[in-house]
Short mmCIF file of C-alpha atoms and ligand atoms in Angstrom, two decimals:
data_model
loop_
_atom_site.label_atom_id
_atom_site.label_comp_id
_atom_site.label_asym_id
_atom_site.label_seq_id
_atom_site.Cartn_x
_atom_site.Cartn_y
_atom_site.Cartn_z
CA UNK A 86 -23.34 -5.58 -20.87
CA UNK A 87 -22.03 -2.18 -21.90
CA UNK A 88 -20.71 0.45 -19.49
CA UNK A 89 -23.98 2.40 -19.30
CA UNK A 90 -26.04 -0.71 -18.54
CA UNK A 91 -23.52 -1.83 -15.92
CA UNK A 92 -23.59 1.60 -14.28
CA UNK A 93 -27.36 1.55 -14.08
CA UNK A 94 -27.47 -2.01 -12.72
CA UNK A 95 -24.77 -1.36 -10.11
CA UNK A 96 -26.49 1.83 -8.99
CA UNK A 97 -29.58 -0.25 -8.29
CA UNK A 98 -27.96 -3.42 -6.91
CA UNK A 99 -24.71 -2.67 -5.05
CA UNK A 100 -24.07 -0.95 -1.74
CA UNK A 101 -23.03 2.53 -2.83
CA UNK A 102 -19.52 2.35 -1.34
CA UNK A 103 -17.52 3.34 -4.45
CA UNK A 104 -17.39 6.33 -6.75
CA UNK A 105 -16.03 4.58 -9.81
CA UNK A 106 -14.39 6.24 -12.78
CA UNK A 107 -16.58 5.81 -15.88
CA UNK A 108 -14.32 3.27 -17.58
CA UNK A 109 -14.86 -0.42 -18.27
CA UNK A 110 -11.60 -2.30 -18.47
CA UNK A 111 -11.71 -5.67 -20.16
CA UNK A 112 -8.06 -6.74 -20.25
CA UNK A 113 -4.47 -5.61 -19.87
CA UNK A 114 -1.03 -6.07 -21.42
CA UNK A 115 2.18 -5.25 -19.55
CA UNK A 116 1.72 -1.80 -18.00
CA UNK A 117 -1.36 -1.01 -20.10
CA UNK A 118 -5.07 -1.52 -19.48
CA UNK A 119 -7.51 -1.84 -22.39
CA UNK A 120 -11.12 -0.71 -22.22
CA UNK A 121 -14.25 -2.06 -23.92
CA UNK A 122 -13.56 0.09 -26.99
CA UNK A 123 -9.98 -1.13 -27.35
CA UNK A 124 -8.47 2.12 -25.96
CA UNK A 125 -5.10 1.60 -24.21
CA UNK A 126 -4.37 3.27 -20.87
CA UNK A 127 -0.98 3.61 -19.21
CA UNK A 128 -1.54 2.27 -15.70
CA UNK A 129 0.32 4.16 -12.96
CA UNK A 130 -1.88 2.81 -10.17
CA UNK A 131 -1.82 -0.98 -10.75
CA UNK A 132 -5.09 -1.70 -8.98
CA UNK A 133 -3.96 0.33 -5.92
CA UNK A 134 -0.52 -1.21 -5.79
CA UNK A 135 -1.59 -4.78 -6.47
CA UNK A 136 -0.67 -5.61 -10.07
CA UNK A 137 3.07 -5.36 -9.54
CA UNK A 138 3.76 -7.62 -12.52
CA UNK A 139 1.36 -5.71 -14.75
CA UNK A 140 -1.14 -7.60 -16.88
CA UNK A 141 -0.94 -10.90 -18.71
CA UNK A 142 2.45 -11.78 -17.22
CA UNK A 143 3.36 -15.25 -18.52
CA UNK A 144 4.83 -16.46 -15.20
CA UNK A 145 1.60 -15.57 -13.38
CA UNK A 146 -0.70 -16.96 -16.07
CA UNK A 147 1.34 -20.17 -16.10
CA UNK A 148 1.28 -20.53 -12.28
CA UNK A 149 -2.50 -19.99 -12.19
CA UNK A 150 -3.12 -22.47 -15.00
CA UNK A 151 -0.84 -25.13 -13.53
CA UNK A 152 -2.00 -24.79 -9.92
CA UNK A 153 -5.70 -24.51 -10.78
CA UNK A 154 -5.51 -27.81 -12.62
CA UNK A 155 -3.64 -29.42 -9.71
CA UNK A 156 -5.32 -28.03 -6.55
CA UNK A 157 -7.03 -24.72 -5.72
CA UNK A 158 -8.00 -25.26 -2.07
CA UNK A 159 -7.38 -27.78 0.70
CA UNK A 160 -8.15 -25.79 3.92
CA UNK A 161 -5.53 -25.38 6.62
CA UNK A 162 -6.39 -28.82 8.04
CA UNK A 163 -3.93 -30.40 5.58
CA UNK A 164 -0.49 -29.73 4.14
CA UNK A 165 0.06 -28.51 0.61
CA UNK A 166 3.24 -27.69 -1.25
CA UNK A 167 2.98 -23.89 -1.31
CA UNK A 168 3.08 -22.44 2.23
CA UNK A 169 6.48 -23.71 3.34
CA UNK A 170 8.08 -22.82 0.02
CA UNK A 171 6.61 -19.29 0.14
CA UNK A 172 7.46 -18.89 3.82
CA UNK A 173 11.12 -19.65 3.05
CA UNK A 174 11.10 -16.85 0.48
CA UNK A 175 9.31 -14.36 2.77
CA UNK A 176 11.40 -14.98 5.88
CA UNK A 177 14.65 -14.73 3.89
CA UNK A 178 13.58 -11.47 2.27
CA UNK A 179 12.05 -9.79 5.34
CA UNK A 180 14.71 -10.85 7.86
CA UNK A 181 11.97 -12.25 10.12
CA UNK A 182 11.26 -15.81 11.27
CA UNK A 183 7.67 -17.01 10.97
CA UNK A 184 4.67 -16.46 8.70
CA UNK A 185 0.89 -16.62 9.01
CA UNK A 186 -1.00 -16.49 5.71
CA UNK A 187 -4.27 -14.54 5.42
CA UNK A 188 -6.28 -13.35 2.43
CA UNK A 189 -6.19 -9.58 2.46
CA UNK A 190 -4.39 -6.62 3.97
CA UNK A 191 -6.91 -5.94 6.67
CA UNK A 192 -7.03 -9.61 7.69
CA UNK A 193 -3.24 -9.67 8.06
CA UNK A 194 -3.42 -6.44 10.09
CA UNK A 195 -6.15 -7.82 12.39
CA UNK A 196 -3.96 -10.85 13.01
CA UNK A 197 -0.96 -8.66 13.80
CA UNK A 198 -3.02 -6.69 16.36
CA UNK A 199 -4.20 -9.94 17.96
CA UNK A 200 -0.61 -11.20 18.01
CA UNK A 201 0.47 -8.05 19.88
CA UNK A 202 -2.27 -8.50 22.49
CA UNK A 203 -1.44 -12.20 22.91
CA UNK A 204 2.28 -11.44 23.17
CA UNK A 205 1.68 -8.82 25.87
CA UNK A 206 -0.49 -11.35 27.72
CA UNK A 207 2.34 -13.87 27.59
CA UNK A 208 4.80 -11.29 28.94
CA UNK A 209 2.39 -10.44 31.79
CA UNK A 210 2.12 -14.13 32.62
CA UNK A 211 5.92 -14.13 32.87
CA UNK A 212 5.83 -11.22 35.33
CA UNK A 213 6.56 -8.34 32.96
CA UNK A 214 4.61 -5.10 33.21
CA UNK A 215 2.94 -4.41 29.88
CA UNK A 216 -0.55 -3.24 28.97
CA UNK A 217 -2.94 -3.66 26.05
CA UNK A 218 -2.95 -0.25 24.34
CA UNK A 219 -1.86 0.54 20.81
CA UNK A 220 -0.05 3.62 19.56
CA UNK A 221 -0.95 4.36 15.94
CA UNK A 222 0.00 7.38 13.85
CA UNK A 223 -1.96 10.31 12.53
CA UNK A 224 -2.76 9.85 8.80
CA UNK A 225 -2.41 6.07 9.21
CA UNK A 226 -4.41 3.59 7.14
CA UNK A 227 -4.61 -0.08 8.10
CA UNK A 228 -7.84 -1.34 6.52
CA UNK A 229 -11.60 -1.52 6.97
CA UNK A 230 -12.39 -4.26 9.49
CA UNK A 231 -12.97 -3.28 13.13
CA UNK A 232 -9.45 -3.54 14.51
CA UNK A 233 -8.04 -2.01 11.37
CA UNK A 234 -10.38 1.01 11.32
CA UNK A 235 -9.78 1.45 15.04
CA UNK A 236 -6.09 1.97 14.29
CA UNK A 237 -6.81 4.09 11.18
CA UNK A 238 -6.63 7.86 11.60
CA UNK A 239 -9.35 9.27 9.36
CA UNK A 240 -12.54 9.85 11.37
CA UNK A 241 -14.80 9.24 8.36
CA UNK A 242 -13.61 5.61 8.21
CA UNK A 243 -14.12 5.04 11.96
CA UNK A 244 -16.85 7.19 13.41
CA UNK A 245 -19.92 5.93 11.51
CA UNK A 246 -19.21 2.47 12.94
CA UNK A 247 -18.49 3.37 16.54
CA UNK A 248 -17.84 2.31 19.16
CA UNK A 249 -14.60 1.00 17.64
CA UNK A 250 -11.96 -1.09 19.44
CA UNK A 251 -10.83 0.89 22.51
CA UNK A 252 -7.26 1.44 23.64
CA UNK A 253 -5.85 3.16 20.56
CA UNK A 254 -4.04 6.48 20.81
CA UNK A 255 -2.77 8.45 17.81
CA UNK A 256 0.70 10.00 17.76
CA UNK A 257 1.47 13.07 15.62
CA UNK A 258 3.25 11.93 12.49
CA UNK A 259 7.04 11.99 12.80
CA UNK A 260 6.78 13.86 16.14
CA UNK A 261 9.36 12.19 18.38
CA UNK A 262 8.36 14.22 21.45
CA UNK A 263 4.71 13.20 21.06
CA UNK A 264 5.74 9.55 20.65
CA UNK A 265 7.84 9.70 23.84
CA UNK A 266 5.03 11.44 25.73
CA UNK A 267 2.41 8.86 24.72
CA UNK A 268 4.54 5.72 25.08
CA UNK A 269 4.42 3.85 28.38
CA UNK A 270 4.28 0.33 29.74
CA UNK A 271 0.54 0.42 28.96
CA UNK A 272 1.41 0.04 25.27
CA UNK A 273 1.57 -3.45 23.72
CA UNK A 274 2.52 -2.28 20.22
CA UNK A 275 3.60 0.74 18.17
CA UNK A 276 1.97 0.64 14.75
CA UNK A 277 3.60 2.30 11.75
CA UNK A 278 3.62 2.31 7.98
CA UNK A 279 7.30 3.00 7.14
CA UNK A 280 5.91 4.97 4.20
CA UNK A 281 2.27 5.92 4.74
CA UNK A 282 0.25 5.07 1.65
CA UNK A 283 -3.36 6.19 1.78
CA UNK A 284 -2.30 9.01 4.12
CA UNK A 285 -0.37 10.62 1.26
CA UNK A 286 2.92 8.75 0.61
CA UNK A 287 4.64 10.05 3.74
CA UNK A 288 7.92 8.38 4.77
CA UNK A 289 8.80 8.11 8.47
CA UNK A 290 11.90 10.02 9.45
CA UNK A 291 14.91 7.93 10.46
CA UNK A 292 14.79 9.54 13.90
CA UNK A 293 11.13 8.75 14.52
CA UNK A 294 11.36 5.14 13.32
CA UNK A 295 14.52 4.56 15.39
CA UNK A 296 12.86 6.02 18.49
CA UNK A 297 9.82 3.76 17.98
CA UNK A 298 12.20 0.77 17.81
CA UNK A 299 14.04 1.84 20.97
CA UNK A 300 10.88 2.53 22.98
CA UNK A 301 9.19 -0.73 21.97
CA UNK A 302 12.30 -2.75 22.84
CA UNK A 303 12.54 -1.07 26.23
CA UNK A 304 9.30 -2.66 27.47
CA UNK A 305 8.84 -5.71 25.24
CA UNK A 306 6.10 -4.00 23.19
CA UNK A 307 6.05 -4.96 19.52
CA UNK A 308 7.00 -2.62 16.70
CA UNK A 309 4.63 -3.52 13.87
CA UNK A 310 5.36 -2.26 10.34
CA UNK A 311 2.46 -2.29 7.92
CA UNK A 312 4.09 -2.95 4.53
CA UNK A 313 0.86 -3.90 2.79
CA UNK A 314 1.33 -1.07 0.28
CA UNK A 315 5.08 -0.43 0.52
CA UNK A 316 6.30 -4.03 0.66
CA UNK A 317 7.37 -6.73 -1.79
CA UNK A 318 9.72 -4.55 -3.82
CA UNK A 319 7.68 -1.43 -4.58
CA UNK A 320 10.27 0.88 -3.01
CA UNK A 321 13.23 -0.97 -4.54
CA UNK A 322 13.73 -3.15 -1.47
CA UNK A 323 11.57 -6.04 -0.31
CA UNK A 324 10.37 -3.97 2.64
CA UNK A 325 10.51 -0.21 3.08
CA UNK A 326 11.94 -0.67 6.62
CA UNK A 327 15.09 -2.01 4.99
CA UNK A 328 15.87 1.51 3.75
CA UNK A 329 16.14 2.51 7.43
CA UNK A 330 18.13 -0.47 8.67
CA UNK A 331 15.44 -1.03 11.31
CA UNK A 332 13.89 -4.45 11.87
CA UNK A 333 10.32 -4.49 13.21
CA UNK A 334 9.01 -7.40 15.30
CA UNK A 335 6.11 -7.92 12.93
CA UNK A 336 5.35 -6.88 9.38
CA UNK A 337 2.21 -7.28 7.28
CA UNK A 338 2.18 -7.86 3.53
CA UNK A 339 -0.62 -8.12 1.01
CA UNK A 340 -1.36 -5.92 -2.00
CA UNK A 341 1.27 -7.04 -4.57
CA UNK A 342 2.08 -10.33 -2.82
CA UNK A 343 0.33 -12.67 -5.27
CA UNK A 344 0.15 -10.45 -8.35
CA UNK A 345 -3.60 -9.79 -8.12
CA UNK A 346 -4.78 -13.01 -6.46
CA UNK A 347 -5.84 -12.13 -2.86
CA UNK A 348 -3.16 -13.08 -0.32
CA UNK A 349 -1.96 -11.47 2.89
CA UNK A 350 0.76 -12.40 5.34
CA UNK A 351 1.94 -11.64 8.84
CA UNK A 352 5.68 -12.14 9.19
CA UNK A 353 7.16 -11.96 12.69
CA UNK A 354 10.07 -12.78 14.96
CA UNK A 355 10.42 -16.03 16.86
CA UNK A 356 9.86 -14.00 20.05
CA UNK A 357 6.51 -12.57 18.88
CA UNK A 358 5.46 -16.02 17.64
CA UNK A 359 5.92 -17.49 21.15
CA UNK A 360 2.48 -16.09 21.98
CA UNK A 361 0.62 -18.24 19.45
CA UNK A 362 -0.36 -21.87 19.85
CA UNK A 363 -2.61 -24.23 17.89
CA UNK A 364 -6.23 -23.14 17.58
CA UNK A 365 -5.73 -19.50 18.65
CA UNK A 366 -6.01 -17.99 15.18
CA UNK A 367 -6.93 -19.24 11.74
CA UNK A 368 -8.57 -18.72 8.37
CA UNK A 369 -10.39 -20.89 5.85
CA UNK A 370 -8.98 -19.53 2.61
CA UNK A 371 -5.71 -17.92 3.73
CA UNK A 372 -2.55 -19.30 2.17
CA UNK A 373 -4.36 -21.56 -0.25
CA UNK A 374 -2.42 -23.49 -2.89
CA UNK A 375 -3.39 -21.18 -5.77
CA UNK A 376 -2.43 -17.92 -4.04
CA UNK A 377 0.84 -19.39 -2.73
CA UNK A 378 1.84 -20.75 -6.14
CA UNK A 379 1.26 -17.35 -7.71
CA UNK A 380 3.15 -15.50 -4.94
CA UNK A 381 6.13 -17.81 -5.47
CA UNK A 382 5.98 -17.06 -9.20
CA UNK A 383 5.81 -13.29 -8.48
CA UNK A 384 8.86 -13.33 -6.19
CA UNK A 385 10.85 -15.46 -8.62
CA UNK A 386 9.92 -13.19 -11.54
CA UNK A 387 10.87 -10.05 -9.58
CA UNK A 388 14.30 -11.56 -9.03
CA UNK A 389 14.77 -13.11 -12.47
CA UNK A 390 13.81 -9.85 -14.21
CA UNK A 391 15.82 -7.60 -11.86
CA UNK A 392 12.73 -5.60 -10.90
CA UNK A 393 14.05 -4.30 -7.55
CA UNK A 394 16.84 -2.53 -9.42
CA UNK A 395 14.40 -1.40 -12.10
CA UNK A 396 11.96 0.00 -9.50
CA UNK A 397 14.86 1.90 -7.91
CA UNK A 398 16.16 3.27 -11.21
CA UNK A 399 12.85 4.13 -12.88
CA UNK A 400 11.45 5.41 -9.57
CA UNK A 401 14.45 7.72 -9.20
CA UNK A 402 13.89 9.06 -12.72
CA UNK A 403 10.17 9.49 -11.98
CA UNK A 404 10.87 11.42 -8.78
CA UNK A 405 13.47 13.62 -10.51
CA UNK A 406 10.99 14.42 -13.28
CA UNK A 407 8.28 15.27 -10.74
CA UNK A 408 10.72 17.58 -8.94
CA UNK A 409 11.60 19.22 -12.23
CA UNK A 410 7.87 19.71 -12.90
CA UNK A 411 7.42 21.20 -9.41
CA UNK A 412 10.01 23.87 -10.26
CA UNK A 413 7.75 25.06 -13.10
CA UNK A 414 4.38 24.68 -11.41
CA UNK A 415 3.60 26.43 -8.14
CA UNK A 416 0.56 24.17 -7.81
CA UNK A 417 2.90 21.26 -6.90
CA UNK A 418 3.78 21.89 -3.26
CA UNK A 419 5.70 18.67 -2.51
CA UNK A 420 7.12 15.54 -4.16
CA UNK A 421 7.66 12.48 -1.96
CA UNK A 422 8.26 8.75 -1.91
CA UNK A 423 10.69 5.98 -2.68
CA UNK A 424 11.10 3.75 -5.72
CA UNK A 425 7.75 3.29 -7.42
CA UNK A 426 5.72 4.58 -4.46
CA UNK A 427 5.50 8.28 -5.27
CA UNK A 428 3.36 11.34 -4.77
CA UNK A 429 3.02 14.90 -5.96
CA UNK A 430 1.03 16.99 -3.54
CA UNK A 431 -0.98 19.84 -5.08
CA UNK A 432 -2.16 23.05 -3.46
CA UNK A 433 -5.85 22.33 -4.01
CA UNK A 434 -8.23 19.40 -3.78
CA UNK A 435 -10.19 20.64 -6.81
CA UNK A 436 -7.06 20.73 -8.92
CA UNK A 437 -6.05 17.25 -7.77
CA UNK A 438 -9.45 15.87 -8.75
CA UNK A 439 -9.33 17.66 -12.08
CA UNK A 440 -5.82 16.37 -12.76
CA UNK A 441 -6.85 12.75 -12.18
CA UNK A 442 -9.82 13.20 -14.56
CA UNK A 443 -7.67 14.95 -17.19
CA UNK A 444 -5.03 12.23 -16.97
CA UNK A 445 -7.76 9.64 -17.53
CA UNK A 446 -8.92 11.56 -20.63
CA UNK A 447 -5.31 11.31 -21.82
CA UNK A 448 -5.46 7.55 -21.16
CA UNK A 449 -3.26 7.55 -18.05
CA UNK A 450 -4.51 6.04 -14.78
CA UNK A 451 -3.47 7.66 -11.48
CA UNK A 452 -5.40 8.45 -8.32
CA UNK A 453 -5.71 11.05 -5.65
CA UNK A 454 -5.41 10.29 -1.95
CA UNK A 455 -5.84 12.53 1.09
CA UNK A 456 -7.67 15.09 -1.09
CA UNK A 457 -4.62 16.83 -2.56
CA UNK A 458 -2.05 14.10 -3.19
CA UNK A 459 -1.55 12.60 -6.67
CA UNK A 460 -0.45 9.03 -6.02
CA UNK A 461 1.66 6.88 -8.32
CA UNK A 462 1.86 3.11 -7.65
CA UNK A 463 2.73 1.72 -11.08
CA UNK A 464 3.58 -1.88 -11.93
CA UNK A 465 7.23 -2.74 -11.24
CA UNK A 466 7.64 -3.21 -15.03
CA UNK A 467 7.45 0.55 -15.62
CA UNK A 468 10.12 2.03 -17.93
CA UNK A 469 11.51 5.54 -18.31
CA UNK A 470 9.55 6.19 -21.52
CA UNK A 471 6.29 5.56 -19.64
CA UNK A 472 7.35 8.06 -16.97
CA UNK A 473 8.15 10.68 -19.60
CA UNK A 474 4.73 10.26 -21.18
CA UNK A 475 3.04 10.80 -17.81
CA UNK A 476 5.19 13.84 -17.01
CA UNK A 477 4.36 15.44 -20.38
CA UNK A 478 0.66 14.91 -19.70
CA UNK A 479 0.92 16.39 -16.19
CA UNK A 480 2.83 19.37 -17.54
CA UNK A 481 0.16 19.98 -20.15
CA UNK A 482 -2.69 19.74 -17.62
CA UNK A 483 -1.05 22.02 -15.05
CA UNK A 484 -0.07 24.55 -17.74
CA UNK A 485 -3.61 24.66 -19.12
CA UNK A 486 -5.01 25.03 -15.62
CA UNK A 487 -2.62 27.86 -14.75
CA UNK A 488 -3.52 29.66 -17.99
CA UNK A 489 -7.26 29.16 -17.37
CA UNK A 490 -7.11 30.44 -13.79
CA UNK A 491 -5.05 33.47 -14.82
CA UNK A 492 -7.78 34.50 -17.28
CA UNK A 493 -10.64 33.86 -14.86
CA UNK A 494 -8.81 35.35 -11.87
CA UNK A 495 -6.77 38.30 -13.22
CA UNK A 496 -5.03 38.79 -9.88
CA UNK A 497 -3.48 35.30 -9.83
CA UNK A 498 0.21 34.95 -10.62
CA UNK A 499 1.04 32.66 -13.52
CA UNK A 500 4.22 30.73 -13.78
CA UNK A 501 6.38 30.61 -16.91
CA UNK A 502 7.03 27.10 -18.13
C1 PLP B 890 -4.56 -1.33 1.46
C2 PLP B 890 -3.95 -1.28 2.79
C3 PLP B 890 -4.47 -2.02 3.86
C4 PLP B 890 -5.75 -2.84 3.73
O1 PLP B 890 -5.63 -3.85 2.78
P1 PLP B 890 -6.96 -4.56 2.20
O2 PLP B 890 -6.43 -5.69 1.36
O3 PLP B 890 -7.68 -3.52 1.41
O4 PLP B 890 -7.75 -5.02 3.35
C5 PLP B 890 -3.82 -1.96 5.08
N1 PLP B 890 -2.70 -1.24 5.24
C6 PLP B 890 -2.16 -0.52 4.23
C7 PLP B 890 -0.90 0.24 4.47
C8 PLP B 890 -2.77 -0.50 2.97
O5 PLP B 890 -2.25 0.23 2.00
#
């Protein structure tokens, strides 16, 4: 089927949840996607932060081929070779002790919320005073299932499905006083993304993250860091919390974990894990042999190819170039992020939408989040030359836009480039 036929069929047959870009990708190579007409696109989004190793990576293709011939699924009623081997890698790299494997981000997050409730229950049974409430942050995003949307800030994700899970209060982002005011022994967990993703690539301040750690420790509440978007090397470290020198009690991983094969994980301390015993939680598909084999191959390739250092170096260059661009274009009001998790915030939602569409016309894939934020989540294989191509395209688009708005609105100030 061609793009137009597919569009018509989907419009008739699928729940209308997505507004797709009018492009039909058929394959990829490295950091490039290729459409049905053979056009190559530079991919700065990597399937919303999933395709960390780009496309057609030999280590991933080899792991899928090998493991699919050997064993794809066994259920969690039996042992297979992958979970322990992957858990060794994840615990070493996160600094935490125990792993539960799920399939997706939201499933890992649901499990983490349940773990917090169970842990608080255990503490109560031991005579400690601790409640069942959650503190989440404004602009947070934790997924689409009930617990996850209940802890997600944006009303449009929550309200159509109400009543959502009760007992969630939202703290103003990076507002230490608000955090202190809302924290009490009623709280079983503080929920953070060390760098908010969907909310606009917003890093926690050191002060706020440290205060969340201190408050949680003071009552036995868990500090849970959602690293589904920021984890597994995207920021130049395995987890974004490692930039802060703060260890959470629980972290959740997913997006890039198995290079495009669905896999999620909860990683937690021995203390948090005390709350769980056999039969309390589970999953049919989670941590299957195929996904684990690929995740092992991804981690090994990240290390073998030095991709943490590359993400740091290329990400630094990318951020510098965006800052340089911001000096010439008033429309860019902020540049944020770490490593290859970056954003340029624009002064208008219309311009952000237009920029994404214009970039796509120039065969560069980015997206826009939180209305005004251009988001860059490229594969970890990105090189400086790719960054420079994207910056040139952005410069061209913003320059054309500024020129066009100065002719249509004579009063507007234009900026020399
Ligand atoms: C994407 C995302 C999720 C949800 O992951 P899914 O795999 O889409 O369920 C949760 N938290 C964060 C921070 C995310 O970026």
